[in-house]
Amino acid sequence: MRIGILGSGLMGGKLGTIFAQAGHEVVFSYSRSQKKLEKLAGDAGGTALAGSPREAANNADALLLAVHWSRVDDVLKQAGNISGKVLITCSLPMNAEDSELIIGHSSSGAEELAKKARGASVVSAFGSVPSEVLFPVFEARGAGTSPHLLYCGDDDEAKEVAAGLIGEVGFDPTDVGLLSSARYIEPFTMLIAKLAYEGDGGPELAYRFERFSS
Ligand SMILES: NC(=O)c1ccc[n+]([C@@H]2O[C@H](COP(=O)([O-])OP(=O)(O)OC[C@H]3O[C@@H](n4cnc5c(N)ncnc54)[C@H](OP(=O)(O)O)[C@@H]3O)[C@@H](O)[C@H]2O)c1
């Protein structure tokens, strides 16, 4: 598939690299540094490219949204018309300090995103994983049990695309239903982040917790 990365920081940079290594044609976009995008593309190897959000969206089979919540409108504007595309989001609706969710209870970031990106098929995935564990999970894929990764969305075909990518990273894709399930996943993710970054165990502990195992 051709996968456009909208936001090439910790999450977009790592997931884009993994998707490229899994054989997809990846376009890294949206950074303040064109050099950084080019280095990401060069290091990822294969056919990976650096481009603008519009170039990343052009002919993309799937898009990964991985920007801070405050940048969502800007990156979507730069991407242009993404109607009909699969839009996988790991972007959480956080405040500027990244300390609190600013949407919850009666909606979620994923649902609000679906209203902004009219016509795109939004799937919420990868938001519950600390970026630090993405490479280790990819490296360990196929060896033993795969950790679960929750995803949700309203469009079955888009969810199939997302589930395939989740599997390629090395997770066991766990469908938790409609996009509105993000109302539960997003607050759960806060707990994961608290364990990962404020607890003593680090991302690895949080990640083990996320597997619902010991
Ligand atoms: N990090 C995690 O472990 C994690 C886990 C789960 C979910 N999330 C969620 O995933 C999303 C992305 O997180 P992240 O940690 O990957 O963020 P990040 O490392 O800060 O990456 C954000 C990307 O947006 C770009 N950007 C920011 N402001 C910009 C601007 N004015 N113009 C152009 N590009 C700009 C950054 O560019 P630069 O390259 O110039 O910095 C970077 O490429 C967030 O919504 C977060 O809540 C993160």
Short mmCIF file of C-alpha atoms and ligand atoms in Angstrom, two decimals:
data_model
loop_
_atom_site.label_atom_id
_atom_site.label_comp_id
_atom_site.label_asym_id
_atom_site.label_seq_id
_atom_site.Cartn_x
_atom_site.Cartn_y
_atom_site.Cartn_z
CA MET A 1 0.00 0.00 0.00
CA ARG A 2 0.94 3.63 -0.29
CA ILE A 3 0.83 5.11 3.20
CA GLY A 4 0.96 8.84 3.90
CA ILE A 5 2.37 9.85 7.27
CA LEU A 6 0.83 13.10 8.53
CA GLY A 7 3.15 14.05 11.40
CA SER A 8 6.60 12.51 11.42
CA GLY A 9 7.57 12.76 15.08
CA LEU A 10 7.90 9.96 17.64
CA MET A 11 4.85 8.02 16.49
CA GLY A 12 4.76 8.89 12.78
CA GLY A 13 8.51 8.50 12.37
CA LYS A 14 8.59 5.07 13.99
CA LEU A 15 5.39 3.66 12.52
CA GLY A 16 6.30 5.00 9.06
CA THR A 17 9.71 3.32 9.32
CA ILE A 18 8.07 0.04 10.30
CA PHE A 19 5.50 0.27 7.48
CA ALA A 20 8.34 0.94 5.00
CA GLN A 21 10.29 -2.04 6.33
CA ALA A 22 7.14 -4.15 5.97
CA GLY A 23 7.22 -3.31 2.25
CA HIS A 24 4.82 -0.37 1.96
CA GLU A 25 5.45 2.78 -0.03
CA VAL A 26 5.63 5.45 2.68
CA VAL A 27 5.60 9.24 2.38
CA PHE A 28 6.77 11.08 5.51
CA SER A 29 5.29 14.55 5.90
CA TYR A 30 4.62 17.37 8.35
CA SER A 31 7.71 18.37 10.27
CA ARG A 32 9.32 21.76 10.75
CA SER A 33 12.44 20.26 9.22
CA GLN A 34 12.51 19.05 5.63
CA LYS A 35 15.95 17.59 6.39
CA LYS A 36 14.44 15.43 9.14
CA LEU A 37 11.80 14.10 6.74
CA GLU A 38 14.46 13.27 4.17
CA LYS A 39 16.61 11.52 6.78
CA LEU A 40 13.60 9.49 7.98
CA ALA A 41 12.85 8.45 4.40
CA GLY A 42 16.51 7.59 3.71
CA ASP A 43 16.89 5.60 6.95
CA ALA A 44 13.57 3.76 6.40
CA GLY A 45 14.90 2.50 3.07
CA GLY A 46 12.82 0.91 0.33
CA THR A 47 10.71 3.39 -1.58
CA ALA A 48 10.12 5.77 1.35
CA LEU A 49 9.93 9.45 0.40
CA ALA A 50 9.72 12.83 2.09
CA GLY A 51 6.93 15.13 0.95
CA SER A 52 4.27 17.65 1.85
CA PRO A 53 1.02 16.56 3.53
CA ARG A 54 -0.68 16.98 0.14
CA GLU A 55 1.87 14.69 -1.50
CA ALA A 56 1.48 12.21 1.36
CA ALA A 57 -2.29 12.19 0.83
CA ASN A 58 -2.10 11.91 -2.97
CA ASN A 59 -3.00 8.37 -4.06
CA ALA A 60 -2.61 7.13 -0.48
CA ASP A 61 -4.36 3.87 0.39
CA ALA A 62 -4.08 4.82 4.05
CA LEU A 63 -3.04 7.87 6.03
CA LEU A 64 -1.61 7.88 9.55
CA LEU A 65 -2.45 10.98 11.59
CA ALA A 66 0.22 11.49 14.25
CA VAL A 67 0.26 15.13 15.28
CA HIS A 68 -0.52 16.96 18.52
CA TRP A 69 -4.26 17.66 18.75
CA SER A 70 -3.57 21.39 18.31
CA ARG A 71 -2.05 20.70 14.86
CA VAL A 72 -4.89 18.54 13.47
CA ASP A 73 -6.73 21.34 11.64
CA ASP A 74 -3.50 22.62 10.11
CA VAL A 75 -2.26 19.27 8.84
CA LEU A 76 -5.70 18.35 7.46
CA LYS A 77 -5.86 21.69 5.65
CA GLN A 78 -2.43 21.07 4.14
CA ALA A 79 -3.38 17.51 3.15
CA GLY A 80 -6.33 18.78 1.10
CA ASN A 81 -9.25 16.58 0.09
CA ILE A 82 -8.96 13.21 1.84
CA SER A 83 -12.55 12.16 1.27
CA GLY A 84 -12.82 8.41 0.67
CA LYS A 85 -9.45 7.69 2.29
CA VAL A 86 -8.66 5.50 5.27
CA LEU A 87 -7.44 7.79 8.05
CA ILE A 88 -5.82 5.97 10.95
CA THR A 89 -5.40 8.22 13.95
CA CYS A 90 -3.16 7.85 16.97
CA SER A 91 -3.59 11.54 17.84
CA LEU A 92 -5.16 12.00 21.24
CA PRO A 93 -7.26 15.05 22.12
CA MET A 94 -4.78 16.50 24.64
CA ASN A 95 -4.36 20.01 26.04
CA ALA A 96 -1.25 22.07 25.25
CA GLU A 97 0.59 20.65 28.29
CA ASP A 98 -0.25 17.06 27.30
CA SER A 99 -1.63 16.58 30.80
CA GLU A 100 -5.36 16.12 30.14
CA LEU A 101 -7.83 14.96 27.54
CA ILE A 102 -9.94 17.87 26.37
CA ILE A 103 -12.74 15.74 24.92
CA GLY A 104 -14.45 12.89 26.70
CA HIS A 105 -17.61 11.25 28.05
CA SER A 106 -20.01 12.17 25.25
CA SER A 107 -17.48 12.16 22.42
CA SER A 108 -13.84 11.42 21.64
CA GLY A 109 -10.96 12.79 19.62
CA ALA A 110 -11.52 10.13 16.99
CA GLU A 111 -15.19 11.10 16.54
CA GLU A 112 -14.37 14.82 16.43
CA LEU A 113 -11.68 14.04 13.85
CA ALA A 114 -14.25 12.20 11.72
CA LYS A 115 -16.35 15.40 11.70
CA LYS A 116 -13.34 17.46 10.60
CA ALA A 117 -12.17 14.99 7.95
CA ARG A 118 -15.55 14.64 6.25
CA GLY A 119 -15.78 11.66 3.94
CA ALA A 120 -12.64 9.94 5.28
CA SER A 121 -13.01 6.60 7.06
CA VAL A 122 -11.45 7.16 10.47
CA VAL A 123 -10.00 4.29 12.47
CA SER A 124 -8.53 4.86 15.93
CA ALA A 125 -5.40 2.73 16.46
CA PHE A 126 -1.90 2.87 17.93
CA GLY A 127 -2.80 5.72 20.31
CA SER A 128 -2.65 3.42 23.32
CA VAL A 129 0.97 2.36 22.74
CA PRO A 130 4.00 4.28 24.05
CA SER A 131 6.19 4.98 21.01
CA GLU A 132 9.18 3.41 22.79
CA VAL A 133 7.78 -0.09 22.42
CA LEU A 134 6.96 0.05 18.69
CA PHE A 135 10.38 -1.09 17.42
CA PRO A 136 10.74 -3.85 20.05
CA VAL A 137 7.27 -5.21 19.17
CA PHE A 138 8.16 -5.14 15.45
CA GLU A 139 11.46 -6.90 16.12
CA ALA A 140 9.73 -9.57 18.23
CA ARG A 141 6.87 -10.16 15.77
CA GLY A 142 6.15 -13.79 15.12
CA ALA A 143 8.05 -14.93 18.23
CA GLY A 144 5.55 -16.11 20.84
CA THR A 145 2.28 -14.36 21.62
CA SER A 146 1.54 -11.02 20.05
CA PRO A 147 0.38 -8.27 22.39
CA HIS A 148 -3.15 -7.00 21.82
CA LEU A 149 -3.76 -3.61 20.30
CA LEU A 150 -7.21 -2.08 20.44
CA TYR A 151 -8.73 -0.37 17.42
CA CYS A 152 -12.18 0.92 16.50
CA GLY A 153 -14.00 2.52 13.58
CA ASP A 154 -17.30 2.65 11.72
CA ASP A 155 -16.17 1.38 8.31
CA ASP A 156 -15.37 -2.33 8.02
CA GLU A 157 -13.11 -1.99 4.97
CA ALA A 158 -11.06 0.76 6.61
CA LYS A 159 -10.81 -1.35 9.76
CA GLU A 160 -9.50 -4.25 7.71
CA VAL A 161 -6.73 -2.02 6.34
CA ALA A 162 -5.87 -0.85 9.86
CA ALA A 163 -5.97 -4.38 11.26
CA GLY A 164 -3.52 -5.51 8.57
CA LEU A 165 -1.09 -2.74 9.51
CA ILE A 166 -1.48 -3.45 13.24
CA GLY A 167 -0.63 -7.09 12.52
CA GLU A 168 2.40 -6.14 10.45
CA VAL A 169 3.78 -4.08 13.34
CA GLY A 170 3.52 -7.25 15.45
CA PHE A 171 0.33 -6.75 17.47
CA ASP A 172 -2.79 -8.87 17.64
CA PRO A 173 -5.45 -6.45 16.32
CA THR A 174 -8.39 -6.36 18.73
CA ASP A 175 -11.56 -4.82 17.28
CA VAL A 176 -13.49 -3.04 20.02
CA GLY A 177 -16.33 -1.87 17.78
CA LEU A 178 -17.60 1.45 16.48
CA LEU A 179 -15.58 4.67 16.47
CA SER A 180 -17.51 5.77 19.58
CA SER A 181 -15.54 3.11 21.51
CA ALA A 182 -12.70 5.66 21.38
CA ARG A 183 -14.57 7.32 24.30
CA TYR A 184 -13.26 4.42 26.39
CA ILE A 185 -9.92 3.83 24.66
CA GLU A 186 -8.71 7.42 24.95
CA PRO A 187 -9.10 7.72 28.76
CA PHE A 188 -7.58 4.21 29.09
CA THR A 189 -4.61 5.52 27.16
CA MET A 190 -4.11 8.21 29.81
CA LEU A 191 -3.63 5.48 32.37
CA ILE A 192 -1.08 3.79 30.11
CA ALA A 193 0.75 7.11 29.67
CA LYS A 194 0.70 7.74 33.43
CA LEU A 195 2.28 4.35 34.05
CA ALA A 196 4.76 4.85 31.23
CA TYR A 197 5.98 8.33 32.00
CA GLU A 198 5.11 9.06 35.64
CA GLY A 199 5.51 5.64 37.22
CA ASP A 200 8.75 3.84 38.05
CA GLY A 201 8.42 1.04 35.50
CA GLY A 202 8.70 3.04 32.26
CA PRO A 203 7.01 2.35 28.92
CA GLU A 204 7.76 -1.36 29.09
CA LEU A 205 5.70 -1.75 32.28
CA ALA A 206 2.80 0.21 30.82
CA TYR A 207 2.94 -1.85 27.70
CA ARG A 208 2.82 -5.10 29.66
CA PHE A 209 -0.19 -3.75 31.52
CA GLU A 210 -1.80 -2.98 28.19
CA ARG A 211 -1.46 -6.62 27.19
CA PHE A 212 -3.82 -7.41 30.07
CA SER A 213 -1.25 -9.94 31.21
CA SER A 214 1.09 -10.26 34.15
N1 LIG B 1 4.69 9.66 21.72
C1 LIG B 1 3.94 8.65 22.14
O1 LIG B 1 4.40 7.70 22.81
C2 LIG B 1 2.46 8.64 21.82
C3 LIG B 1 1.75 7.49 22.14
C4 LIG B 1 0.41 7.42 21.80
C5 LIG B 1 -0.21 8.49 21.17
N2 LIG B 1 0.50 9.63 20.91
C6 LIG B 1 -0.21 10.73 20.22
O2 LIG B 1 0.31 10.77 18.90
C7 LIG B 1 0.32 12.12 18.43
C8 LIG B 1 1.74 12.44 17.96
O3 LIG B 1 2.61 12.30 19.09
P1 LIG B 1 4.18 12.30 18.93
O4 LIG B 1 4.73 11.97 20.26
O5 LIG B 1 4.56 11.53 17.71
O6 LIG B 1 4.42 13.87 18.64
P2 LIG B 1 5.73 14.57 18.12
O7 LIG B 1 6.91 13.68 18.30
O8 LIG B 1 5.74 15.93 18.71
O9 LIG B 1 5.43 14.67 16.54
C9 LIG B 1 4.51 15.59 16.00
C10 LIG B 1 4.88 15.92 14.56
O10 LIG B 1 4.17 17.12 14.21
C11 LIG B 1 5.12 18.05 13.69
N3 LIG B 1 4.76 19.45 13.94
C12 LIG B 1 4.48 20.03 15.12
N4 LIG B 1 4.24 21.35 14.93
C13 LIG B 1 4.39 21.58 13.62
C14 LIG B 1 4.29 22.72 12.79
N5 LIG B 1 4.00 23.92 13.29
N6 LIG B 1 4.51 22.58 11.47
C15 LIG B 1 4.84 21.40 10.94
N7 LIG B 1 4.96 20.26 11.68
C16 LIG B 1 4.74 20.37 12.99
C17 LIG B 1 6.40 17.72 14.40
O11 LIG B 1 7.44 18.32 13.68
P3 LIG B 1 8.98 18.31 14.14
O12 LIG B 1 9.54 17.11 13.46
O13 LIG B 1 9.51 19.59 13.60
O14 LIG B 1 9.00 18.22 15.63
C18 LIG B 1 6.37 16.22 14.39
O15 LIG B 1 6.79 15.71 13.15
C19 LIG B 1 -0.14 12.99 19.59
O16 LIG B 1 -1.51 13.31 19.39
C20 LIG B 1 0.01 12.12 20.82
O17 LIG B 1 -0.96 12.42 21.80
C21 LIG B 1 1.83 9.71 21.19
#
